[in-house]
């Protein structure tokens, strides 16, 4: 149980500095400041190469910190040896010790602490049921499936009684079904153990379903840090808006036009217009180009809407995804409507105007009323 | 080797060919063993039936200091492999794990020691060894044998280290083990097949080495390969005694090869391509 604080943390790899001359963009992690409260489940989310694993490894002590401070429970851990930081780390590719049995793998850390064999046995037996690995204890890692290896890997991290549990892409090498099962187990595990947990992932669904708070990174920079609801409902920029949500938010370039004293978002090469919500009327001027963000489920099929042509129709069973074209722009909408459309059909759509997001076309930042 | 659905005939033919090949390959060994029991008079006839005699064995084992040369050979070859393991395993680890300038060049240089024929470097080495008083010493031979044993060991073991995920070591570090117990408990068991195979192969190469021991030793220390030459006398060649010397010299290798043949193939082919 612990609180984790990262204060203005930077990371730069030396070989990058030499190659590119040490520009600011070369930081693998750039001025990262986040606070994880006791018992929280925090997801670090971002595309590959965004610095999320580097961040985790700095917390674990496997990477040196170029600048900044990391605290666990008010103790500065920058120069503490990994084993003294009170963390448990589950590696991405499991990193089990191949010559040892699962039992010995789990007991490995306890042996380092010179615990008696009887106590080790007690401890392993206490932890093993949590991740359901009792059956596997006599097996060698080579005989395990991917899912089983990951269970053992996490068990091994837990047996250290960590104040902080770090999970590095724990589900990314598993197949779809196993991934779902283990995801649920992770959630249950966190409830049972209650230890502060950080999970690194590139899968937004994983982050959304597991985390209490999500930290979204891109190119080493923190984009947004908030609850899953916040990052979904109020993304700070185009990147977060496009990253969270499946299917992703429709992000289209529109122009502000005025007609009878009412402002509209107008799609280029099209007559389709969407009224600008009244709260934005003060910040938007006629003629300005902005990026309009509409979640696929905020686009509605309605009798009194504007006619558009269907470009793609996907029937996923319980939901249908319809790809439509408005002028040059492509949008996706989700409906649970029973009607089966086909390509080329004309449907009428309306937009949940209050739920639209607008972003500056240059900076990508959200424009707020 | 043989899959289930192969016909009996093709299996028979395959086995037959293998048997013919083994006879072909093993016949020199067999003939060598045979003539150890022949007297000098019978040496040049090709009959398989003769009155066996142990005179050659008596002459070699009791008449000369062959046993001492055998022990010398064990010391020199064994010592060379031991030094190679002690120095080569860390070197292989460094070449596999760390990034430093000219890493590949260094690795290639080590490998290139095996390219040049020994005779090419023997003359300068001879001069240097005379000056350094390494000539005709165990240390001198063990040192120069590194040219034979070290490159092989480093390159095989390096492949094994490269196959081990760095994260395994980091996990052990997180578990609170010092590096030497990580090495002993985790890494060593993983590289063992490669280490055993390459060390034994290196031992055989060192055991068979002729040029170095011929030129860089001779009075105090003599290896079996060089000692075999002694049975060429001024008046005649004692083929029987020479065969005894060669047979005894080949015995350890044959025994080793039989013991480790499974490891040898696995150990040398596994590491590099496993991942």
Short mmCIF file of C-alpha atoms in Angstrom, two decimals, chain A residues 57 82-83 87 89 91 93 95-99 108-109 111-112 156 160, chain B residues 165 167-177 181-182 185-186 189-190:
data_model
loop_
_atom_site.label_atom_id
_atom_site.label_comp_id
_atom_site.label_asym_id
_atom_site.label_seq_id
_atom_site.Cartn_x
_atom_site.Cartn_y
_atom_site.Cartn_z
CA UNK A 57 11.09 0.91 -15.49
CA UNK A 82 15.36 -1.95 -7.07
CA UNK A 83 15.05 -4.62 -4.41
CA UNK A 87 7.81 -2.95 -5.72
CA UNK A 89 7.14 -5.96 -11.32
CA UNK A 91 7.55 -8.23 -16.97
CA UNK A 93 7.46 -11.31 -21.70
CA UNK A 95 10.79 -13.47 -17.64
CA UNK A 96 10.28 -16.64 -15.62
CA UNK A 97 13.41 -18.51 -14.61
CA UNK A 98 13.39 -21.43 -17.07
CA UNK A 99 15.46 -23.92 -15.04
CA UNK A 108 12.98 -17.30 -5.52
CA UNK A 109 12.49 -13.92 -3.93
CA UNK A 111 14.88 -17.44 -0.65
CA UNK A 112 16.82 -14.25 -1.29
CA UNK A 156 5.90 -13.91 -8.42
CA UNK A 160 7.27 -9.90 -2.68
CA UNK B 165 15.94 -12.47 -22.09
CA UNK B 167 14.33 -9.36 -18.24
CA UNK B 168 15.11 -12.66 -16.59
CA UNK B 169 18.23 -11.11 -15.11
CA UNK B 170 16.35 -7.97 -14.15
CA UNK B 171 13.67 -10.03 -12.47
CA UNK B 172 16.33 -11.75 -10.41
CA UNK B 173 17.87 -8.41 -9.57
CA UNK B 174 14.47 -7.18 -8.39
CA UNK B 175 14.23 -10.33 -6.32
CA UNK B 176 17.29 -9.12 -4.52
CA UNK B 177 20.01 -11.42 -5.71
CA UNK B 181 24.00 -15.70 -7.66
CA UNK B 182 21.92 -14.60 -10.65
CA UNK B 185 21.41 -19.95 -10.32
CA UNK B 186 19.78 -18.67 -13.50
CA UNK B 189 21.85 -23.70 -16.11
CA UNK B 190 20.65 -22.02 -19.29
#
